[in-house]
Coordinates of C-alpha atoms in Angstrom, one line a residue:
F202 CA 0.0 0.0 0.0
S203 CA 1.3 3.4 -0.8
G204 CA 0.0 6.9 -1.6
V205 CA -3.5 7.6 -0.3
L206 CA -3.8 4.1 1.2
R207 CA -1.3 4.6 4.0
E208 CA -2.3 4.3 7.7
E209 CA -1.2 7.9 8.3
V210 CA -3.4 9.2 5.5
L211 CA -6.4 7.2 6.7
L212 CA -6.0 8.5 10.3
A213 CA -5.8 12.1 9.0
L214 CA -8.9 11.5 6.8
L215 CA -10.8 10.0 9.8
E216 CA -9.8 13.1 11.9
L217 CA -11.0 15.5 9.2
Q218 CA -14.3 13.5 8.9
E219 CA -14.8 13.8 12.6
K220 CA -14.3 17.5 12.6
L221 CA -16.6 18.0 9.7
A222 CA -19.3 15.8 11.2
N223 CA -19.3 17.8 14.4
M224 CA -19.2 21.2 12.7
T225 CA -22.1 23.6 13.0
V226 CA -22.8 26.7 11.0
L227 CA -25.2 29.6 11.4
A228 CA -27.6 29.8 8.4
P229 CA -28.8 33.1 7.0
T230 CA -32.1 32.4 8.7
G231 CA -30.4 32.5 12.1
K232 CA -30.7 28.7 12.6
V233 CA -27.7 26.7 13.7
V234 CA -27.3 23.8 11.2
A235 CA -25.4 20.6 11.6
L236 CA -24.6 17.7 9.4
N237 CA -27.6 15.7 10.6
D238 CA -29.9 18.6 9.4
V239 CA -28.7 18.2 5.8
C240 CA -27.4 14.6 5.4
Y241 CA -28.8 11.6 3.6
A242 CA -30.1 9.3 6.3
P243 CA -32.0 6.5 4.6
L244 CA -32.6 4.4 7.8
N245 CA -34.0 7.4 9.8
P246 CA -35.0 10.1 7.3
E247 CA -37.5 11.8 9.6
V248 CA -35.3 12.7 12.6
P249 CA -31.7 11.7 11.8
T250 CA -29.0 11.8 14.3
L251 CA -25.3 12.2 13.3
G252 CA -24.9 8.4 13.5
D253 CA -27.7 8.0 10.9
C254 CA -25.9 10.1 8.2
C255 CA -24.6 8.2 5.3
V256 CA -20.9 9.1 4.8
N257 CA -19.2 7.4 1.8
S258 CA -15.5 7.0 2.7
V259 CA -12.8 4.3 2.7
T260 CA -12.9 4.7 6.5
Q261 CA -16.3 3.1 6.6
Y262 CA -14.6 -0.3 6.2
F263 CA -13.5 0.4 9.8
Q264 CA -16.9 1.8 10.9
N265 CA -15.3 5.3 10.9
N266 CA -13.5 4.2 14.1
R267 CA -9.8 4.7 14.7
T268 CA -9.8 1.8 17.2
H269 CA -11.0 -0.6 14.5
L270 CA -8.5 0.8 12.1
A271 CA -5.7 0.0 14.6
M272 CA -6.8 -3.5 15.3
V273 CA -4.5 -6.5 14.6
A274 CA -5.2 -10.2 14.9
P275 CA -3.2 -13.3 14.7
Q276 CA -3.3 -15.1 11.3
A277 CA -5.8 -17.9 11.0
A278 CA -4.6 -21.5 11.7
G279 CA -2.7 -22.9 8.7
K280 CA -1.8 -19.5 7.3
E281 CA 1.5 -17.8 7.3
T282 CA 2.8 -16.5 10.5
G283 CA 2.3 -12.9 11.5
T284 CA -0.7 -10.7 12.1
A285 CA -3.6 -9.4 10.0
D286 CA -4.1 -5.6 10.2
W287 CA -6.0 -2.9 8.5
R288 CA -4.5 -3.8 5.0
D289 CA -5.8 -7.4 5.3
H290 CA -9.2 -6.2 6.4
L291 CA -9.5 -3.8 3.5
I292 CA -8.4 -6.4 0.9
Y293 CA -10.9 -8.9 2.4
C294 CA -13.7 -6.3 2.2
V295 CA -12.9 -5.0 -1.2

């Protein structure tokens, strides 16, 4: 993995997404608007929470969670020695 698919880049992307998701702005009407006010939330369209918003990103393979991105696991029995990390998880999912 190189370029955009490096752990440092994914962590920076996740941090940026978290900042954007928690951002609020003051609309010209005077109302404070957040992501859940304008996002696509197909599972809860009436009163979406931030967790209902559909965010399309490579970090979704890790549930937009830095702890999940950092997880490692021993290789399955009969496989090569070593551990499985975020790269293996991404390859498996894709």
